[in-house]
Coordinates of C-alpha atoms in Angstrom, one line a residue:
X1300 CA -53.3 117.7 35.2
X1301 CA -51.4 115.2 37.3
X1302 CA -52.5 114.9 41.0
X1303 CA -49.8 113.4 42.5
X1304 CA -49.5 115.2 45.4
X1305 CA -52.7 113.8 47.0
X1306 CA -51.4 110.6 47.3
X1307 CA -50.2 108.6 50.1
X1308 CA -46.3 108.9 50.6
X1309 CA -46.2 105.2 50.8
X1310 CA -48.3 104.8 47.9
X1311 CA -46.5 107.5 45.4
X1312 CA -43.5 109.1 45.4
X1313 CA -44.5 112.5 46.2
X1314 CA -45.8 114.2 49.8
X1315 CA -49.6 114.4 51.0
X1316 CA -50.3 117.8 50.2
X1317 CA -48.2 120.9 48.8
X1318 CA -46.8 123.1 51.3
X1319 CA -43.9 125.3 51.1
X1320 CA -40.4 123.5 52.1
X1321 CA -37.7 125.2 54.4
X1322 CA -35.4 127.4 52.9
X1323 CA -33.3 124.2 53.4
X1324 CA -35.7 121.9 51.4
X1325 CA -35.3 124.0 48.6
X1326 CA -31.7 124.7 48.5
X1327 CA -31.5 121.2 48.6
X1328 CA -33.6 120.3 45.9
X1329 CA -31.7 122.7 44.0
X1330 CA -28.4 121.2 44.8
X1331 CA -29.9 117.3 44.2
X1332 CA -31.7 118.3 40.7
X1333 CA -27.7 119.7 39.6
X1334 CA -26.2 116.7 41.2
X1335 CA -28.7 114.4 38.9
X1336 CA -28.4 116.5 35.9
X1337 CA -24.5 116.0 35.7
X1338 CA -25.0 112.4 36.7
X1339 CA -27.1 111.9 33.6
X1340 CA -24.8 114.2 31.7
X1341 CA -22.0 112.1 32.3
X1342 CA -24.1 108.7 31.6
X1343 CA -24.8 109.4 28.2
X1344 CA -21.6 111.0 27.3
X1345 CA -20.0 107.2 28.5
X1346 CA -22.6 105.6 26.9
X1347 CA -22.9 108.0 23.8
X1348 CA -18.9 107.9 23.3
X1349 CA -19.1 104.2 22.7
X1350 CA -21.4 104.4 19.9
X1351 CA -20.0 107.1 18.1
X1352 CA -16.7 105.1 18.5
X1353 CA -18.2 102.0 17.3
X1354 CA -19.3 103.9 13.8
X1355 CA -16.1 105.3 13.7
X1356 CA -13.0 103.4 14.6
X1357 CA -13.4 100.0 17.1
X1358 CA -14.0 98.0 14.1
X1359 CA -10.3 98.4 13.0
X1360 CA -8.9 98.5 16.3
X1361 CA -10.6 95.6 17.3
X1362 CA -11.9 93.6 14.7
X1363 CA -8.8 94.0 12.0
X1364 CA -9.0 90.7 11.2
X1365 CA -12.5 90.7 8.9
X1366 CA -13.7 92.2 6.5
X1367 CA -14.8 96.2 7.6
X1368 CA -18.2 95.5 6.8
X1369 CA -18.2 92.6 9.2
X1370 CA -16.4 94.5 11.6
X1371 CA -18.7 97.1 11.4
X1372 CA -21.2 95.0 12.3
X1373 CA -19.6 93.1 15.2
X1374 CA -18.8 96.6 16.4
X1375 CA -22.4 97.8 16.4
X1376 CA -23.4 94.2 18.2
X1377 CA -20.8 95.1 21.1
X1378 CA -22.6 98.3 21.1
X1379 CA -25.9 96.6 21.3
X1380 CA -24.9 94.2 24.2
X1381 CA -25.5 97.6 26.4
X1382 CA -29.0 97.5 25.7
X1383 CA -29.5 94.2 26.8
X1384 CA -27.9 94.1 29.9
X1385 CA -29.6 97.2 30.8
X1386 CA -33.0 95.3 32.7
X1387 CA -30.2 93.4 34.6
X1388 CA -29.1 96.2 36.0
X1389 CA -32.7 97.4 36.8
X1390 CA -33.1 94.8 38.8
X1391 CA -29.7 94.6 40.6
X1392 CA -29.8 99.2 41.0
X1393 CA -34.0 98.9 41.8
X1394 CA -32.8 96.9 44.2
X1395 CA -30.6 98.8 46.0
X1396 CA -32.2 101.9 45.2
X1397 CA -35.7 100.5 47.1
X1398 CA -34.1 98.7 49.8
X1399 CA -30.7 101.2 51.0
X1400 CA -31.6 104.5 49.4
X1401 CA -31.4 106.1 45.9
X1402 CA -28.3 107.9 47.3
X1403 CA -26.1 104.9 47.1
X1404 CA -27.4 103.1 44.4
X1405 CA -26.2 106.2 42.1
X1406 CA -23.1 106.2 43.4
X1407 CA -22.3 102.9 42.0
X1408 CA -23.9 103.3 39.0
X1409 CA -21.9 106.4 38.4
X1410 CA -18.5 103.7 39.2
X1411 CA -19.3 101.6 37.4
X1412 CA -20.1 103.2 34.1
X1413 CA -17.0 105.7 35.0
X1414 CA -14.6 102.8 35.6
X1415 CA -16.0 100.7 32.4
X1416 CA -16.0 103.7 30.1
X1417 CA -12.1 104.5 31.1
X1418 CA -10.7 101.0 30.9
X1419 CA -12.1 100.8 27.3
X1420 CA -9.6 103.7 27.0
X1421 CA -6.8 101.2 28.4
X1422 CA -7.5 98.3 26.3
X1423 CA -4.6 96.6 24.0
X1424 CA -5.5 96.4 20.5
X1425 CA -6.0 93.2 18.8
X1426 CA -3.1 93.2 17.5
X1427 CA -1.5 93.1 21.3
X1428 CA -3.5 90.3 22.7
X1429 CA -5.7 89.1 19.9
X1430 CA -9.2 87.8 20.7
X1431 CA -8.8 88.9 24.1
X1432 CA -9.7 92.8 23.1
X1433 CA -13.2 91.9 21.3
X1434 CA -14.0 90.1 24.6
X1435 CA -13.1 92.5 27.0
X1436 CA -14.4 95.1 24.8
X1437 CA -18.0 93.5 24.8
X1438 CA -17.7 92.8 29.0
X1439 CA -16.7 96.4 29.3
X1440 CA -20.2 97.1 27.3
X1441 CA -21.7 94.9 29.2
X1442 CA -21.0 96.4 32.5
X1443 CA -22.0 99.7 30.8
X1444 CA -25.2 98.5 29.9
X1445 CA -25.7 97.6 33.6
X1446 CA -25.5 100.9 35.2
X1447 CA -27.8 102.6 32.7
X1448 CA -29.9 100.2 33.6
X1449 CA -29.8 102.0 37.2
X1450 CA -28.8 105.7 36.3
X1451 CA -31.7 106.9 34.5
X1452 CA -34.7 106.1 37.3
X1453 CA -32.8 107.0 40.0
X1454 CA -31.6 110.1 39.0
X1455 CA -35.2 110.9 37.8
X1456 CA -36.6 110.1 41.5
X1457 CA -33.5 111.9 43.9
X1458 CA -34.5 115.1 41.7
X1459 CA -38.6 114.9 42.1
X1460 CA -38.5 113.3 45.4
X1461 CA -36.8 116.4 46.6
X1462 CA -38.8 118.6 45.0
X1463 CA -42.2 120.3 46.2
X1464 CA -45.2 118.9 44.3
X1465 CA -45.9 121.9 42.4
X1466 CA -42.6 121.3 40.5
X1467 CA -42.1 117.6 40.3
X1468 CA -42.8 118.1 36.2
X1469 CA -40.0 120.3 36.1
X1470 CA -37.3 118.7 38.1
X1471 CA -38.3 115.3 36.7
X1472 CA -36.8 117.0 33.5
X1473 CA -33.8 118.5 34.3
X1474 CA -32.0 114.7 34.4
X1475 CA -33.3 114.7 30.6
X1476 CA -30.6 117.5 29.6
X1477 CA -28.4 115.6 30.6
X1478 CA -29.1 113.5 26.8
X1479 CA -28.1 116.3 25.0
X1480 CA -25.7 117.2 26.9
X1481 CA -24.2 114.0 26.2
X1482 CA -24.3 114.2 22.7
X1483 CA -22.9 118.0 22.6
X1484 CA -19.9 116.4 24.3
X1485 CA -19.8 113.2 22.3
X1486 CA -20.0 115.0 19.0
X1487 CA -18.0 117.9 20.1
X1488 CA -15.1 115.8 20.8
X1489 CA -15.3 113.6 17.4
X1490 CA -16.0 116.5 15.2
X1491 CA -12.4 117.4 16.7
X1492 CA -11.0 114.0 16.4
X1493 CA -12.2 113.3 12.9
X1494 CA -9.7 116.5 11.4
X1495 CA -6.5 114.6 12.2
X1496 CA -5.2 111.5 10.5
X1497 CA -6.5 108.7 10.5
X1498 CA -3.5 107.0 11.1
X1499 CA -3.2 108.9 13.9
X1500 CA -6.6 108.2 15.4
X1501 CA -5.6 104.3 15.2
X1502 CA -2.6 105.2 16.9
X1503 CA -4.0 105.6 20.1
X1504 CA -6.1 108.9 20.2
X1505 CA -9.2 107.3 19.9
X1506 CA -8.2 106.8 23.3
X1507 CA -8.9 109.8 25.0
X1508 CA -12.9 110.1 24.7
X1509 CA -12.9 107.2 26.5
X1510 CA -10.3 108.1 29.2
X1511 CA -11.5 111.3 29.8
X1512 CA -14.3 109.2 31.8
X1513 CA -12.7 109.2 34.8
X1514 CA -12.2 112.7 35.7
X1515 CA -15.8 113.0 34.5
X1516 CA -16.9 110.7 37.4
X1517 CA -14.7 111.7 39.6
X1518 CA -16.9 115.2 38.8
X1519 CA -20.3 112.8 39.4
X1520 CA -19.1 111.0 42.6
X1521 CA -18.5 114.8 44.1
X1522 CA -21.9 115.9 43.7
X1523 CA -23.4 113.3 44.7
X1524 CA -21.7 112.3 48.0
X1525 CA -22.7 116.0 48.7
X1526 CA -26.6 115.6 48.6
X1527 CA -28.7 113.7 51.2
X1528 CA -31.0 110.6 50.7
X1529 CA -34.7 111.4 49.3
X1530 CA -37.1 112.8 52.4
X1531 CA -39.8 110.3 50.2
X1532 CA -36.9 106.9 50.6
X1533 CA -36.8 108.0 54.2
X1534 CA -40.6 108.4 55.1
X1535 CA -41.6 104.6 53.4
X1536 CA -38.1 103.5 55.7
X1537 CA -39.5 104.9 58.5
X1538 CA -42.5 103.1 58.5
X1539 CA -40.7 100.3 58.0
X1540 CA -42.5 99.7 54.5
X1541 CA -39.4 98.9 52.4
X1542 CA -39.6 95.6 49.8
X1543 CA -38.3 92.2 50.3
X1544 CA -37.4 91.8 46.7
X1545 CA -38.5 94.9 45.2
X1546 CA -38.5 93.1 41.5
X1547 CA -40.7 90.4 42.2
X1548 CA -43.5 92.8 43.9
X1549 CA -43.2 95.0 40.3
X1550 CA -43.7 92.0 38.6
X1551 CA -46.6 90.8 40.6
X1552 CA -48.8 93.8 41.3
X1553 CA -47.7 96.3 38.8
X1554 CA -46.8 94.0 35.2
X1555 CA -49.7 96.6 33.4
X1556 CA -48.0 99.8 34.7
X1557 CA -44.6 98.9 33.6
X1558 CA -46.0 98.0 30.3
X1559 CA -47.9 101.1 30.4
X1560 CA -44.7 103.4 31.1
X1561 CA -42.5 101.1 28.2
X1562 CA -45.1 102.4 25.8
X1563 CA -45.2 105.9 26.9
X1564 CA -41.2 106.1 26.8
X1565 CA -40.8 104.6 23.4
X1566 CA -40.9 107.7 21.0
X1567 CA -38.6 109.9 24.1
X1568 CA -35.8 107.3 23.4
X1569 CA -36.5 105.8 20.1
X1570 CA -36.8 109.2 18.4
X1571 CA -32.8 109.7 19.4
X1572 CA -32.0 106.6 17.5
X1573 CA -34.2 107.1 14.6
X1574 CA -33.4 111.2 14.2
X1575 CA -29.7 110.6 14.9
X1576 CA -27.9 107.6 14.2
X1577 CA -30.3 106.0 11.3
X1578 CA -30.9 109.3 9.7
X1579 CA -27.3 110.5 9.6
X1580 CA -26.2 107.1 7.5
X1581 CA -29.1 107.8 5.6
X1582 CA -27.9 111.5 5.1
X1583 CA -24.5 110.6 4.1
X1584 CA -25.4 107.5 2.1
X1585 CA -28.4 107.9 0.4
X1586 CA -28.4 112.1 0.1
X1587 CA -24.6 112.2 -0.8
X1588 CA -24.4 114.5 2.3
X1589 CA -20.8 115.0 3.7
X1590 CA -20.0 113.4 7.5
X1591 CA -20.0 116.9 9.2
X1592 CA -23.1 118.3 7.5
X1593 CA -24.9 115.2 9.9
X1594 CA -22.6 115.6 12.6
X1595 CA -23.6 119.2 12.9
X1596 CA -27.5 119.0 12.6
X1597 CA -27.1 116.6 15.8
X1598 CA -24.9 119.2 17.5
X1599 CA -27.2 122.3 16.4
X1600 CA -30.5 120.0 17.4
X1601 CA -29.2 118.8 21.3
X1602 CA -28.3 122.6 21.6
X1603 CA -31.9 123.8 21.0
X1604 CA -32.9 120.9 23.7
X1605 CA -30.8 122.3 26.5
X1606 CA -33.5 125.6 25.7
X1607 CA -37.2 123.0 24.7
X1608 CA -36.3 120.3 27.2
X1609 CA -37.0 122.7 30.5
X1610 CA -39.6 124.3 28.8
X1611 CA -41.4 121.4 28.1
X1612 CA -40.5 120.2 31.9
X1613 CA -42.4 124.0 32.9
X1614 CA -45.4 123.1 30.7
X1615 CA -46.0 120.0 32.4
X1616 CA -46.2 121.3 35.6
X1617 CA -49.3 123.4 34.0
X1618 CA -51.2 120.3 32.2
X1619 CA -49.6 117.4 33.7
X1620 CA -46.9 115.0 32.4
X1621 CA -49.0 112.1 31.0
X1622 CA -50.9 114.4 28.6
X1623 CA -47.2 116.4 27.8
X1624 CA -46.2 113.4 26.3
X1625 CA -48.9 112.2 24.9
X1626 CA -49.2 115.9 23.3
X1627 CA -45.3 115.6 21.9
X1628 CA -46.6 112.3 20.4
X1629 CA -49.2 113.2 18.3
X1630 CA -47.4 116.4 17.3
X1631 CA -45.0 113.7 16.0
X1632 CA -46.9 112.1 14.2
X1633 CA -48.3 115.1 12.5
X1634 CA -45.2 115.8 11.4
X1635 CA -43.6 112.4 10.8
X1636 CA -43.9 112.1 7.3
X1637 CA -43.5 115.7 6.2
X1638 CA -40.2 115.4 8.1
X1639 CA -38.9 112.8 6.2
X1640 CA -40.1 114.4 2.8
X1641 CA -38.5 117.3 3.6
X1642 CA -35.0 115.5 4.7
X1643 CA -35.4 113.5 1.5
X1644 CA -35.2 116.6 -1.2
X1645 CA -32.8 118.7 1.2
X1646 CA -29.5 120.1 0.7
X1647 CA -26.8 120.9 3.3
X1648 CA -28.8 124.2 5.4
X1649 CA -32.0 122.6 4.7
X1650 CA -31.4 119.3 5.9
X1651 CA -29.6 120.7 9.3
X1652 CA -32.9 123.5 9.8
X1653 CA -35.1 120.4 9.5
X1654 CA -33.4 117.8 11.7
X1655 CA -33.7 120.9 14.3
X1656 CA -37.2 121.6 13.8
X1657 CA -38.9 118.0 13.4
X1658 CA -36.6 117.2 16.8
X1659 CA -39.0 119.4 19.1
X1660 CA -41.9 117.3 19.1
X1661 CA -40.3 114.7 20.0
X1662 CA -38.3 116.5 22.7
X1663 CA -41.9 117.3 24.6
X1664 CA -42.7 113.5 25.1
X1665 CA -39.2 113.2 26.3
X1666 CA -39.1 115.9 28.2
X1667 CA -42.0 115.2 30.5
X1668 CA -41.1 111.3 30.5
X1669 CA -39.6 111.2 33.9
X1670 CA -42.9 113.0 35.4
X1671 CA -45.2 110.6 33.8
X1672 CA -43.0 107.7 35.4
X1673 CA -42.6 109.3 38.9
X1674 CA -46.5 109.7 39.1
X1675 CA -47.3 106.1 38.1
X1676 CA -45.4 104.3 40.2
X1677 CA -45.6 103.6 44.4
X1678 CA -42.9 105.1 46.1
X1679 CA -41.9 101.8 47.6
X1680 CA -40.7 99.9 44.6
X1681 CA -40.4 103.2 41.9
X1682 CA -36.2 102.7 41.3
X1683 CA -37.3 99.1 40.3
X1684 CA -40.2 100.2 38.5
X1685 CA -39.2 103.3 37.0
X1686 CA -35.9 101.4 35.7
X1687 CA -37.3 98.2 34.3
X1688 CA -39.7 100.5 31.9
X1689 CA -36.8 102.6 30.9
X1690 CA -34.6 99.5 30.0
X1691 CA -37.3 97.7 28.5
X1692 CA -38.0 100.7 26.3
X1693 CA -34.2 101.6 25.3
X1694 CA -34.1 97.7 24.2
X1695 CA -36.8 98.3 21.6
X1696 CA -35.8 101.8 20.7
X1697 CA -32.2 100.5 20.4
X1698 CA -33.2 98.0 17.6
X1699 CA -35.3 101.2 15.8
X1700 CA -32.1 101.9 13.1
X1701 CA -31.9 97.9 12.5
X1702 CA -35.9 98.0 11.9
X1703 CA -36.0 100.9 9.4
X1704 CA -33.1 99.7 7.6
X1705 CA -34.9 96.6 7.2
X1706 CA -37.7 98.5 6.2
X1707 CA -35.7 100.2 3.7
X1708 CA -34.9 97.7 1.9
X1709 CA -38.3 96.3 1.6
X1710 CA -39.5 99.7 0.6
X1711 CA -36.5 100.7 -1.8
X1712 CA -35.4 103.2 0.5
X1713 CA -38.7 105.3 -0.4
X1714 CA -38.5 108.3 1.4
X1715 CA -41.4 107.5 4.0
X1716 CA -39.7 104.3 5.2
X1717 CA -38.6 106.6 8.0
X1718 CA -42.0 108.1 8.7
X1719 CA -43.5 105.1 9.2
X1720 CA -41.3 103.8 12.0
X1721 CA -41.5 107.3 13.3
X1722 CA -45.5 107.5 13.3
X1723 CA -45.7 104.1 14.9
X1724 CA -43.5 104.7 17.4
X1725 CA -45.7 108.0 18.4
X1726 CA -48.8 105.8 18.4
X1727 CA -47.4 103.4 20.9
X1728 CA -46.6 106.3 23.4
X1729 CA -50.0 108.1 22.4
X1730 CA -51.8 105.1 23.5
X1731 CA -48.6 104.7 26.5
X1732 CA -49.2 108.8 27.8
X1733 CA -53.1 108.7 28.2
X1734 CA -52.9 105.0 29.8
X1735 CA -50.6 106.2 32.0
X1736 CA -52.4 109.3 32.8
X1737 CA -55.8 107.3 33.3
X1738 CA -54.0 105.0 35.8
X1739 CA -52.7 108.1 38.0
X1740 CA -56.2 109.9 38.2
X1741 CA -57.7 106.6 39.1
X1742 CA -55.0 105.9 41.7
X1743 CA -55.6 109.6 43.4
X1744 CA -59.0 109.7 43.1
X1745 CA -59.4 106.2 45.4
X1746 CA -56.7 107.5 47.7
X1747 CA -58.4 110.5 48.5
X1748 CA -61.0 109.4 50.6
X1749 CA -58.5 107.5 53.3
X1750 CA -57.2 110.5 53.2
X1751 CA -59.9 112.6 54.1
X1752 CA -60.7 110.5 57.1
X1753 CA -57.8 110.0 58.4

């Protein structure tokens, strides 16, 4: 069980000891743990929307010019441009968020992806201004990718810095609905789009997914100009302990941890982009299953998650959130190849029942993610921390589809190719989760004793 709460406030990110908060204290946390979920809610829809587009329809309205495999593909490298700019924005979000507060940095983050998402929504076509369109398209995911680099950690520490130590698990979770969230609204919206024309799509209504970003952060920027600033950010302020350069102390005294969190958030994130976007081409390409059928199990699955996802967040509070994920792991990997046995041989209701039952493992270790990280780390540089793990980790999950297709091809497209990207990616955060756990217990255990004397 994770014993975060006997550490130092300038040493972790959680208070000395658990007591019971004012009324106040918890009204608050209430209000900030909404505030972040929406905030998250609203990130991934942005930064879901693009990708679904990208599959869809940018390639012909901005790439008309080669052939639609090619565009295809220069579509999908836009898309992954957001993954790499994401440990920029780490760094530039950690920064802020360590130095002036969490508060502000996710209100610009919340901008930024707001106001990059929308304008997409405004670009001419490449038949208006020709090259131009690609380009801005790709600088538009670029910026993107910058504010998830800051969006995820910060949101994960406003909710469990508020929170009383007994619940940190759990409110460390509730920014995870916000993924599926994301993807109900993402996939909501395109199962709708995908019944009209599609001459009318390339008209200009693929438009409005992105567009309906601002009203969505104007949504965001309201809940969060409401809440106050962390009672954690303000205690390592007020004794004057904040970071020079909060990036350069991570990378000098704490390189192991954030490779040690990167490991234990690889099957949380890579899972999405294996169980989603690899296995629905594989569904519709290799099982001859229709567009929908895939669309749906995705729909069906991030429903059950709004149920698993705080019910894993509860559990962790009871065990602790290193061995939560490192539980959903190896659950995982039990089922990994069954999973995709089962997907290979399956028709329309089996292959949706499956896709929603192999997703719960998974959802565990991504559930409890955010605890595992908010334990780790020192309250004093924990936005940079937290943020360069997360990025580091979406990078290498974001090239998971690319991999097993690869792998495919190698393999024939057996049906375990997909296991075996799955089972790796739980052994990684297996061997991530009880690191990480080991590290915290050790961490406590030495802080205790200053503790006591003092």
């Amino acid at each position: 069980m994770s014993t975060s709460s006997t550490s130092s406030p300038l040493s972790a990110s959680a208070p000395s000891a658990p007591q019971d908060p004012p009324v106040h204290s918890r009204r608050m946390a209430r209000k900030v743990a909404g505030a972040s979920f929406v905030g998250t809610a609203l990130e991934s829809y942005d930064f879901y929307v693009f990708g679904t587009a990208a599959a869809l329809i940018l390639n012909r309205i901005f790439f008309p010019e080669v052939d639609p495999l090619i565009g295809t593909l220069l579509s999908f490298l836009s898309l992954g441009i957001g993954f790499i700019a994401r440990p920029l924005g780490a760094v530039i979000f950690g920064h802020l968020g360590d130095r002036i507060g969490r508060k502000k940095s996710l209100i610009w983050t919340i901008v930024l992806m707001g106001t990059a998402t929308g304008i997409i929504g405004l670009l001419p076509d490449y038949n208006t201004i020709g090259i131009w369109a690609p380009a801005l398209l790709v600088m538009l995911r670029l910026l993107q990718g910058l504010a998830v680099g800051g969006e995820w950690g910060g949101a994960v520490l406003i909710a469990t810095e508020h929170a009383e130590p007994r619940k940190r698990a759990l409110y460390a979770a509730i920014p995870q609905i916000g993924s599926p969230v994301g993807t109900i609204m993402v996939t909501g919206i395109f199962l709708l789009l995908t019944s009209v024309p599609q001459e009318t799509m390339e008209a200009g209504l693929w438009r409005v997914p992105f567009l309906l970003a601002f009203p969505f952060m104007a949504i965001a920027l309201y809940l969060r100009f409401a809440i106050e600033e962390t009672p954690v950010f303000k205690d390592v302020a007020g004794h004057q302990a904040l970071p020079r350069v909060p990036v350069l102390e991570v990378l000098k005294t704490q390189r192991l941890a954030v490779l040690v969190a990167t490991s234990a958030s690889l099957l949380g994130i890579g899972s999405y982009f294996l169980m989603t976007t690899y296995t629905q081409a594989y569904g519709t390409e290799q099982l001859g299953l229709s567009g929908t059928t895939v669309l749906n199990a995705a729909l069906v699955g991030s429903v059950l998650q709004l149920a698993t996802i705080p019910a894993f967040g509860w559990l962790a509070t009871k065990i602790g959130s290193a061995r939560m994920v490192a539980a959903g792991a190896f659950a995982t990997l039990l089922i990994s190849f069954p999973l995709y046995w089962l997907i290979s041989t399956a028709d329309q209701t089996t292959y949706i029942l499956t896709i929603l039952i192999g997703g719960i493992a998974p959802t565990a270790a991504w559930a409890a993610l955010g605890g595992l990280m908010a334990d780790l780390f020192p309250a004093r540089t924990s936005f940079t921390a937290l943020s360069l793990a997360y990025s580091f980790a979406g990078i290498l999950a974001g090239f998971a589809p690319a991999a097993t297709q690869a792998f495919a091809k190698a393999t024939d497209s057996a049906w375990w190719h997909p296991g075996v990207v799955l089972a790796l990616m739980s052994v990684v955060t297996i061997a991530g989760a009880l690191a990480a756990g080991r590290m915290t217990r050790r961490r406590d255990e030495a802080a205790a004793p200053a503790q006591v004397g003092a």
